């Protein structure tokens, strides 16, 4: 359904061009939008509504019917002097009729895309409805999910729609209150470059509009419309895994998740068993801040003792002492590659467990 504001803007624009006053009423004769008080009575509208005529002159005003799939939706009244009133009224009725069709099609497409993302359609329905809605089925697409700190703010959805408005082949929707989803059609030969450019452009646009806490995740490129739901699931996973293991990155791709993708799919009981096997009753996140800083910096510098001590502004022997102390308490020597890998994975597993404990499902 078209909003009253859209109808008001439409007839205001038509009046500014034609100087003919217009009034849109519902089938019961109630004003929906108008440029002036037309003095039309509800009885006149009701009488016209049940008449067989599509247009009629009543008491000096031109009346026109506007249908939505053969059902009367609005009555348009045009008033003024001159021979052009009928023509302007007819054009205004035609414009509103087209707006009804366009908005209905947009709603149908939005509903279709939502069900497509959520796997609520049979394969035969996907292709039949795509054909009906004039949506191409065999073009490369990718699903992008945007999350922002502005929760439950419809403004974000409208801003994203405005950003992608130049392309009528992209679909912007939302299946919950937290995320905005873009199903983007890809046209360039270098799909990855096009996706990164689109994600970066969207992030910059929303930042300028004052949207805080932006995170964008996207799945892999799919070639057929039936595979769009797979790209959506990948983007959802990328968003979650990105928040756990790549919290410093605002844009994350499913193809960049690495070992984080594997850990994210582990059941919590298995994670707890792994931590107990490695550390006993102690958890690696129970170490003091100094020890944790040393560990992360050591990993960051690819187990290089000299570079790590330099960046921590400590003597090399001090770093060696800390690593020896850590080895005594855990049995793992971070200078040994295998032990370092075990410790690194353990830290990631603990991070994942904490995230799952703090997430409401």
Tab-separated table of C-alpha atoms in Angstrom:
chain	number	residue	atom	x	y	z
A	1	UNK	CA	0.000	0.000	0.000
A	2	UNK	CA	1.231	3.482	-0.879
A	3	UNK	CA	1.631	5.782	2.103
A	4	UNK	CA	-0.517	8.912	2.292
A	5	UNK	CA	2.651	10.991	2.243
A	6	UNK	CA	3.682	9.529	-1.126
A	7	UNK	CA	0.251	10.336	-2.541
A	8	UNK	CA	0.425	13.871	-1.128
A	9	UNK	CA	3.864	14.467	-2.656
A	10	UNK	CA	2.618	13.133	-6.005
A	11	UNK	CA	-0.425	15.387	-6.295
A	12	UNK	CA	1.508	18.392	-4.920
A	13	UNK	CA	4.013	17.921	-7.732
A	14	UNK	CA	1.291	17.560	-10.343
A	15	UNK	CA	-0.473	20.698	-9.123
A	16	UNK	CA	2.750	22.728	-9.241
A	17	UNK	CA	3.067	21.777	-12.926
A	18	UNK	CA	-0.576	21.945	-14.043
A	19	UNK	CA	-2.157	24.399	-11.531
A	20	UNK	CA	-5.073	21.973	-11.209
A	21	UNK	CA	-6.214	21.047	-7.699
A	22	UNK	CA	-6.411	17.346	-6.937
A	23	UNK	CA	-7.891	15.280	-4.135
A	24	UNK	CA	-7.445	11.544	-3.505
A	25	UNK	CA	-10.188	9.816	-1.517
A	26	UNK	CA	-10.793	6.258	-0.468
A	27	UNK	CA	-13.863	4.327	-1.607
A	28	UNK	CA	-15.812	5.607	1.441
A	29	UNK	CA	-15.230	9.252	0.549
A	30	UNK	CA	-12.583	10.029	3.181
A	31	UNK	CA	-9.743	12.347	2.184
A	32	UNK	CA	-6.369	10.612	1.808
A	33	UNK	CA	-4.427	13.483	0.233
A	34	UNK	CA	-5.433	16.811	-1.299
A	35	UNK	CA	-4.030	20.093	-2.577
A	36	UNK	CA	-7.131	22.100	-1.588
A	37	UNK	CA	-10.575	21.721	-0.040
A	38	UNK	CA	-12.553	20.430	-3.014
A	39	UNK	CA	-15.914	20.493	-1.244
A	40	UNK	CA	-16.601	16.940	-2.434
A	41	UNK	CA	-19.194	15.085	-0.409
A	42	UNK	CA	-18.802	11.483	0.659
A	43	UNK	CA	-22.214	10.788	-0.847
A	44	UNK	CA	-21.035	11.942	-4.270
A	45	UNK	CA	-17.957	9.692	-3.999
A	46	UNK	CA	-20.030	6.716	-2.842
A	47	UNK	CA	-22.468	7.222	-5.712
A	48	UNK	CA	-19.640	7.455	-8.235
A	49	UNK	CA	-17.919	4.406	-6.724
A	50	UNK	CA	-20.894	2.145	-7.431
A	51	UNK	CA	-21.575	3.599	-10.887
A	52	UNK	CA	-20.301	1.736	-13.981
A	53	UNK	CA	-18.340	4.795	-15.231
A	54	UNK	CA	-14.549	5.031	-14.805
A	55	UNK	CA	-14.706	8.843	-14.985
A	56	UNK	CA	-17.516	11.340	-14.555
A	57	UNK	CA	-18.179	15.054	-14.090
A	58	UNK	CA	-20.123	15.795	-10.896
A	59	UNK	CA	-21.011	19.352	-9.819
A	60	UNK	CA	-18.183	20.860	-11.869
A	61	UNK	CA	-15.500	18.409	-10.693
A	62	UNK	CA	-13.923	15.558	-12.635
A	63	UNK	CA	-14.040	12.180	-10.864
A	64	UNK	CA	-11.759	9.246	-11.762
A	65	UNK	CA	-11.565	5.681	-10.442
A	66	UNK	CA	-8.219	4.110	-9.523
A	67	UNK	CA	-8.134	0.319	-9.282
A	68	UNK	CA	-5.829	-2.200	-7.635
A	69	UNK	CA	-6.255	-5.523	-9.459
A	70	UNK	CA	-9.824	-4.671	-10.527
A	71	UNK	CA	-10.793	-3.566	-7.016
A	72	UNK	CA	-11.561	0.109	-6.466
A	73	UNK	CA	-8.802	1.581	-4.295
A	74	UNK	CA	-9.120	5.388	-4.672
A	75	UNK	CA	-11.300	8.063	-6.226
A	76	UNK	CA	-9.421	11.037	-7.658
A	77	UNK	CA	-11.172	14.389	-7.906
A	78	UNK	CA	-9.786	17.145	-10.150
A	79	UNK	CA	-11.040	20.709	-9.957
A	80	UNK	CA	-10.322	24.028	-11.585
A	81	UNK	CA	-11.118	26.070	-14.659
A	82	UNK	CA	-10.179	25.388	-18.231
A	83	UNK	CA	-10.348	22.521	-20.665
A	84	UNK	CA	-7.222	20.818	-19.284
A	85	UNK	CA	-8.781	19.697	-15.981
A	86	UNK	CA	-10.028	16.407	-17.425
A	87	UNK	CA	-6.690	15.656	-19.096
A	88	UNK	CA	-4.667	16.510	-15.962
A	89	UNK	CA	-7.027	14.422	-13.827
A	90	UNK	CA	-6.710	11.501	-16.220
A	91	UNK	CA	-2.892	11.774	-16.127
A	92	UNK	CA	-2.888	11.988	-12.318
A	93	UNK	CA	-5.093	8.898	-12.061
A	94	UNK	CA	-2.777	7.059	-14.459
A	95	UNK	CA	0.274	8.084	-12.382
A	96	UNK	CA	-1.263	6.870	-9.109
A	97	UNK	CA	-2.363	3.642	-10.811
A	98	UNK	CA	1.252	3.005	-11.838
A	99	UNK	CA	2.455	3.818	-8.327
A	100	UNK	CA	0.124	1.149	-6.959
A	101	UNK	CA	1.549	-1.419	-9.357
A	102	UNK	CA	5.155	-0.403	-8.610
A	103	UNK	CA	4.715	-0.526	-4.842
A	104	UNK	CA	2.875	-3.826	-5.016
A	105	UNK	CA	5.660	-5.292	-7.151
A	106	UNK	CA	8.255	-4.006	-4.722
A	107	UNK	CA	6.431	-5.655	-1.827
A	108	UNK	CA	6.107	-8.911	-3.771
A	109	UNK	CA	9.819	-8.871	-4.587
A	110	UNK	CA	10.742	-8.113	-0.992
A	111	UNK	CA	8.564	-10.973	0.247
A	112	UNK	CA	10.072	-13.304	-2.363
A	113	UNK	CA	13.667	-12.383	-1.415
A	114	UNK	CA	12.946	-12.902	2.297
A	115	UNK	CA	11.534	-16.369	1.681
A	116	UNK	CA	14.409	-17.151	-0.681
A	117	UNK	CA	16.985	-16.236	1.969
A	118	UNK	CA	15.216	-18.285	4.639
A	119	UNK	CA	14.846	-21.391	2.414
A	120	UNK	CA	11.060	-21.209	2.596
A	121	UNK	CA	10.484	-21.910	-1.110
A	122	UNK	CA	10.392	-25.070	-3.167
A	123	UNK	CA	12.727	-25.158	-6.153
A	124	UNK	CA	9.838	-24.975	-8.615
A	125	UNK	CA	8.428	-21.937	-6.763
A	126	UNK	CA	11.775	-20.137	-6.895
A	127	UNK	CA	11.911	-20.256	-10.681
A	128	UNK	CA	8.201	-19.642	-11.326
A	129	UNK	CA	8.081	-16.600	-9.025
A	130	UNK	CA	11.371	-15.272	-10.410
A	131	UNK	CA	9.867	-15.361	-13.880
A	132	UNK	CA	6.671	-13.658	-12.708
A	133	UNK	CA	8.635	-10.899	-10.933
A	134	UNK	CA	11.069	-10.488	-13.863
A	135	UNK	CA	14.096	-11.484	-11.771
A	136	UNK	CA	16.971	-13.091	-13.660
A	137	UNK	CA	17.854	-16.526	-12.331
A	138	UNK	CA	21.348	-17.130	-13.716
A	139	UNK	CA	23.512	-14.141	-12.836
A	140	UNK	CA	26.323	-13.897	-10.244
A	141	UNK	CA	25.155	-12.559	-6.886
A	142	UNK	CA	26.489	-12.222	-3.358
A	143	UNK	CA	24.689	-11.683	-0.058
A	144	UNK	CA	25.951	-8.954	2.282
A	145	UNK	CA	24.731	-8.542	5.874
A	146	UNK	CA	25.051	-5.257	7.702
A	147	UNK	CA	24.828	-4.923	11.464
A	148	UNK	CA	24.984	-1.602	13.256
A	149	UNK	CA	24.846	-0.247	16.782
A	150	UNK	CA	21.532	1.426	15.893
A	151	UNK	CA	19.405	-1.592	16.825
A	152	UNK	CA	15.733	-1.616	15.839
A	153	UNK	CA	16.301	1.542	13.775
A	154	UNK	CA	14.386	1.402	10.482
A	155	UNK	CA	16.410	4.384	9.328
A	156	UNK	CA	19.370	2.097	8.640
A	157	UNK	CA	17.290	-0.048	6.280
A	158	UNK	CA	16.078	3.010	4.375
A	159	UNK	CA	19.597	4.424	4.175
A	160	UNK	CA	20.929	1.183	2.702
A	161	UNK	CA	18.068	1.170	0.196
A	162	UNK	CA	18.898	4.746	-0.745
A	163	UNK	CA	22.566	3.833	-1.201
A	164	UNK	CA	21.722	1.009	-3.624
A	165	UNK	CA	18.863	2.924	-5.296
A	166	UNK	CA	20.816	3.443	-8.527
A	167	UNK	CA	20.604	-0.283	-9.290
A	168	UNK	CA	17.198	-1.923	-9.674
A	169	UNK	CA	18.882	-5.341	-9.799
A	170	UNK	CA	19.984	-5.291	-6.140
A	171	UNK	CA	17.534	-6.284	-3.387
A	172	UNK	CA	17.629	-4.761	0.100
A	173	UNK	CA	15.578	-6.310	2.881
A	174	UNK	CA	15.579	-7.384	6.532
A	175	UNK	CA	14.494	-10.681	8.069
A	176	UNK	CA	14.948	-9.537	11.692
A	177	UNK	CA	15.323	-6.338	13.706
A	178	UNK	CA	19.116	-6.419	13.921
A	179	UNK	CA	20.471	-6.825	10.395
A	180	UNK	CA	19.991	-5.370	6.925
A	181	UNK	CA	20.564	-7.749	4.004
A	182	UNK	CA	21.672	-6.824	0.492
A	183	UNK	CA	21.468	-9.336	-2.352
A	184	UNK	CA	23.827	-7.723	-4.842
A	185	UNK	CA	24.093	-8.614	-8.493
A	186	UNK	CA	27.682	-8.591	-9.759
A	187	UNK	CA	28.562	-7.209	-13.165
A	188	UNK	CA	32.363	-6.838	-13.219
A	189	UNK	CA	34.810	-9.559	-14.273
A	190	UNK	CA	36.675	-9.223	-10.962
A	191	UNK	CA	33.838	-10.154	-8.607
A	192	UNK	CA	35.948	-10.004	-5.433
A	193	UNK	CA	37.134	-6.484	-6.198
A	194	UNK	CA	33.563	-5.386	-6.945
A	195	UNK	CA	32.295	-6.806	-3.633
A	196	UNK	CA	35.080	-5.178	-1.600
A	197	UNK	CA	34.425	-1.851	-3.318
A	198	UNK	CA	30.670	-2.081	-2.674
A	199	UNK	CA	31.165	-3.014	1.006
A	200	UNK	CA	33.683	-0.222	1.555
A	201	UNK	CA	31.433	2.312	-0.161
A	202	UNK	CA	28.447	1.266	1.972
A	203	UNK	CA	30.447	1.516	5.188
A	204	UNK	CA	31.698	5.020	4.319
A	205	UNK	CA	28.195	6.161	3.346
A	206	UNK	CA	26.624	4.971	6.603
A	207	UNK	CA	29.411	6.470	8.703
A	208	UNK	CA	28.749	9.862	7.089
A	209	UNK	CA	25.062	9.410	7.932
A	210	UNK	CA	25.949	8.925	11.605
A	211	UNK	CA	25.371	5.167	11.868
A	212	UNK	CA	27.646	3.726	14.561
A	213	UNK	CA	29.078	0.264	15.187
A	214	UNK	CA	28.950	-0.846	11.544
A	215	UNK	CA	29.950	-4.417	10.679
A	216	UNK	CA	29.563	-5.875	7.188
A	217	UNK	CA	29.949	-9.551	6.292
A	218	UNK	CA	29.456	-11.301	2.969
A	219	UNK	CA	29.305	-14.845	1.638
A	220	UNK	CA	30.706	-16.399	-1.524
A	221	UNK	CA	29.519	-15.586	-5.038
A	222	UNK	CA	26.669	-17.783	-6.327
A	223	UNK	CA	25.707	-18.201	-9.968
A	224	UNK	CA	22.046	-19.197	-9.662
A	225	UNK	CA	19.199	-17.697	-7.690
A	226	UNK	CA	18.503	-21.001	-5.912
A	227	UNK	CA	21.932	-20.712	-4.241
A	228	UNK	CA	21.329	-17.255	-2.740
A	229	UNK	CA	20.317	-18.798	0.608
A	230	UNK	CA	23.745	-20.478	0.819
A	231	UNK	CA	25.531	-17.147	0.412
A	232	UNK	CA	23.220	-15.728	3.106
A	233	UNK	CA	24.105	-18.508	5.572
A	234	UNK	CA	27.798	-17.955	4.843
A	235	UNK	CA	27.434	-14.219	5.444
A	236	UNK	CA	25.672	-14.901	8.774
A	237	UNK	CA	28.498	-17.152	9.864
A	238	UNK	CA	31.076	-14.590	8.735
A	239	UNK	CA	29.315	-11.917	10.813
A	240	UNK	CA	29.407	-14.055	13.977
A	241	UNK	CA	32.918	-15.415	13.476
A	242	UNK	CA	34.138	-11.909	12.653
A	243	UNK	CA	32.776	-10.591	15.966
A	244	UNK	CA	34.555	-13.374	17.859
A	245	UNK	CA	37.958	-13.571	16.207
A	246	UNK	CA	38.272	-10.424	14.056
A	247	UNK	CA	36.673	-7.768	16.256
A	248	UNK	CA	39.032	-5.105	14.875
A	249	UNK	CA	37.692	-5.540	11.319
A	250	UNK	CA	34.540	-3.824	10.106
A	251	UNK	CA	34.273	-5.822	6.869
A	252	UNK	CA	34.776	-9.582	6.818
A	253	UNK	CA	34.359	-12.218	4.089
A	254	UNK	CA	33.349	-15.835	4.586
A	255	UNK	CA	36.437	-16.866	2.597
A	256	UNK	CA	38.705	-15.138	5.154
A	257	UNK	CA	37.560	-16.903	8.328
A	258	UNK	CA	40.331	-19.506	8.397
A	259	UNK	CA	40.431	-21.735	11.472
A	260	UNK	CA	37.796	-19.555	13.102
A	261	UNK	CA	35.217	-21.187	10.796
A	262	UNK	CA	36.120	-24.626	12.158
A	263	UNK	CA	36.090	-23.582	15.811
A	264	UNK	CA	32.707	-21.855	15.387
A	265	UNK	CA	31.146	-25.164	14.376
A	266	UNK	CA	32.463	-27.104	17.389
A	267	UNK	CA	29.961	-28.122	20.098
A	268	UNK	CA	30.608	-26.462	23.459
A	269	UNK	CA	31.081	-29.789	25.369
A	270	UNK	CA	33.884	-30.717	22.958
A	271	UNK	CA	35.507	-27.305	23.482
A	272	UNK	CA	35.418	-27.733	27.262
A	273	UNK	CA	36.964	-31.195	26.944
A	274	UNK	CA	39.776	-29.783	24.792
A	275	UNK	CA	40.576	-27.008	27.308
A	276	UNK	CA	40.629	-29.534	30.182
A	277	UNK	CA	42.991	-31.827	28.263
A	278	UNK	CA	45.452	-29.006	27.630
A	279	UNK	CA	45.267	-26.948	30.820
A	280	UNK	CA	43.536	-29.139	33.362
A	281	UNK	CA	41.292	-27.021	35.571
A	282	UNK	CA	43.008	-23.797	34.544
A	283	UNK	CA	41.799	-21.684	31.634
A	284	UNK	CA	44.221	-19.669	29.458
A	285	UNK	CA	42.139	-16.516	29.926
A	286	UNK	CA	42.854	-16.606	33.672
A	287	UNK	CA	46.435	-15.428	33.156
A	288	UNK	CA	47.281	-11.916	34.304
A	289	UNK	CA	47.291	-9.001	31.854
A	290	UNK	CA	51.072	-8.938	31.541
A	291	UNK	CA	51.241	-12.623	30.591
A	292	UNK	CA	48.415	-12.351	28.080
A	293	UNK	CA	49.987	-9.259	26.479
A	294	UNK	CA	53.279	-11.125	26.183
A	295	UNK	CA	51.572	-14.152	24.589
A	296	UNK	CA	49.600	-12.137	22.018
A	297	UNK	CA	52.617	-10.019	21.090
A	298	UNK	CA	54.769	-13.170	20.737
A	299	UNK	CA	52.194	-14.646	18.333
A	300	UNK	CA	51.898	-11.341	16.485
A	301	UNK	CA	55.641	-11.409	15.801
A	302	UNK	CA	55.657	-15.034	14.574
A	303	UNK	CA	57.433	-16.380	17.714
A	304	UNK	CA	60.374	-14.011	17.233
A	305	UNK	CA	61.929	-13.402	20.684
A	306	UNK	CA	64.064	-10.406	19.696
A	307	UNK	CA	61.283	-8.493	17.920
A	308	UNK	CA	58.766	-9.244	20.668
A	309	UNK	CA	61.068	-8.013	23.453
A	310	UNK	CA	61.789	-4.865	21.432
A	311	UNK	CA	58.098	-4.064	20.947
A	312	UNK	CA	57.322	-4.775	24.611
A	313	UNK	CA	60.249	-2.557	25.685
A	314	UNK	CA	61.704	-5.301	27.836
A	315	UNK	CA	65.060	-7.092	27.907
A	316	UNK	CA	65.305	-10.319	25.919
A	317	UNK	CA	66.110	-12.240	29.121
A	318	UNK	CA	62.925	-10.881	30.722
A	319	UNK	CA	60.863	-12.272	27.858
A	320	UNK	CA	62.652	-15.630	28.089
A	321	UNK	CA	61.894	-15.666	31.829
A	322	UNK	CA	58.195	-15.055	31.183
A	323	UNK	CA	58.071	-17.818	28.572
A	324	UNK	CA	59.845	-20.238	30.944
A	325	UNK	CA	57.379	-19.349	33.695
A	326	UNK	CA	54.468	-19.979	31.323
A	327	UNK	CA	55.954	-23.340	30.330
A	328	UNK	CA	56.156	-24.448	33.973
A	329	UNK	CA	52.519	-23.564	34.641
A	330	UNK	CA	51.021	-25.014	31.444
A	331	UNK	CA	53.551	-27.522	30.133
A	332	UNK	CA	53.598	-25.660	26.797
A	333	UNK	CA	56.694	-23.937	25.428
A	334	UNK	CA	55.573	-21.191	23.050
A	335	UNK	CA	58.992	-21.226	21.385
A	336	UNK	CA	58.118	-24.706	20.063
A	337	UNK	CA	55.851	-24.419	17.021
A	338	UNK	CA	53.536	-27.318	17.963
A	339	UNK	CA	53.018	-25.981	21.502
A	340	UNK	CA	52.455	-22.471	20.130
A	341	UNK	CA	49.757	-23.744	17.742
A	342	UNK	CA	48.042	-25.622	20.580
A	343	UNK	CA	48.063	-22.528	22.778
A	344	UNK	CA	46.821	-20.279	19.966
A	345	UNK	CA	43.892	-22.590	19.203
A	346	UNK	CA	43.095	-22.845	22.925
A	347	UNK	CA	42.852	-19.054	23.179
A	348	UNK	CA	40.501	-18.996	20.192
A	349	UNK	CA	38.361	-21.787	21.654
A	350	UNK	CA	38.018	-19.922	24.955
A	351	UNK	CA	37.040	-16.761	23.060
A	352	UNK	CA	34.390	-18.715	21.164
A	353	UNK	CA	33.017	-20.284	24.367
A	354	UNK	CA	32.719	-16.878	26.039
A	355	UNK	CA	30.890	-15.463	23.015
A	356	UNK	CA	28.410	-18.352	23.002
A	357	UNK	CA	27.782	-18.019	26.729
A	358	UNK	CA	27.042	-14.300	26.365
A	359	UNK	CA	24.799	-14.642	23.296
A	360	UNK	CA	21.066	-14.958	23.727
A	361	UNK	CA	19.427	-17.467	21.435
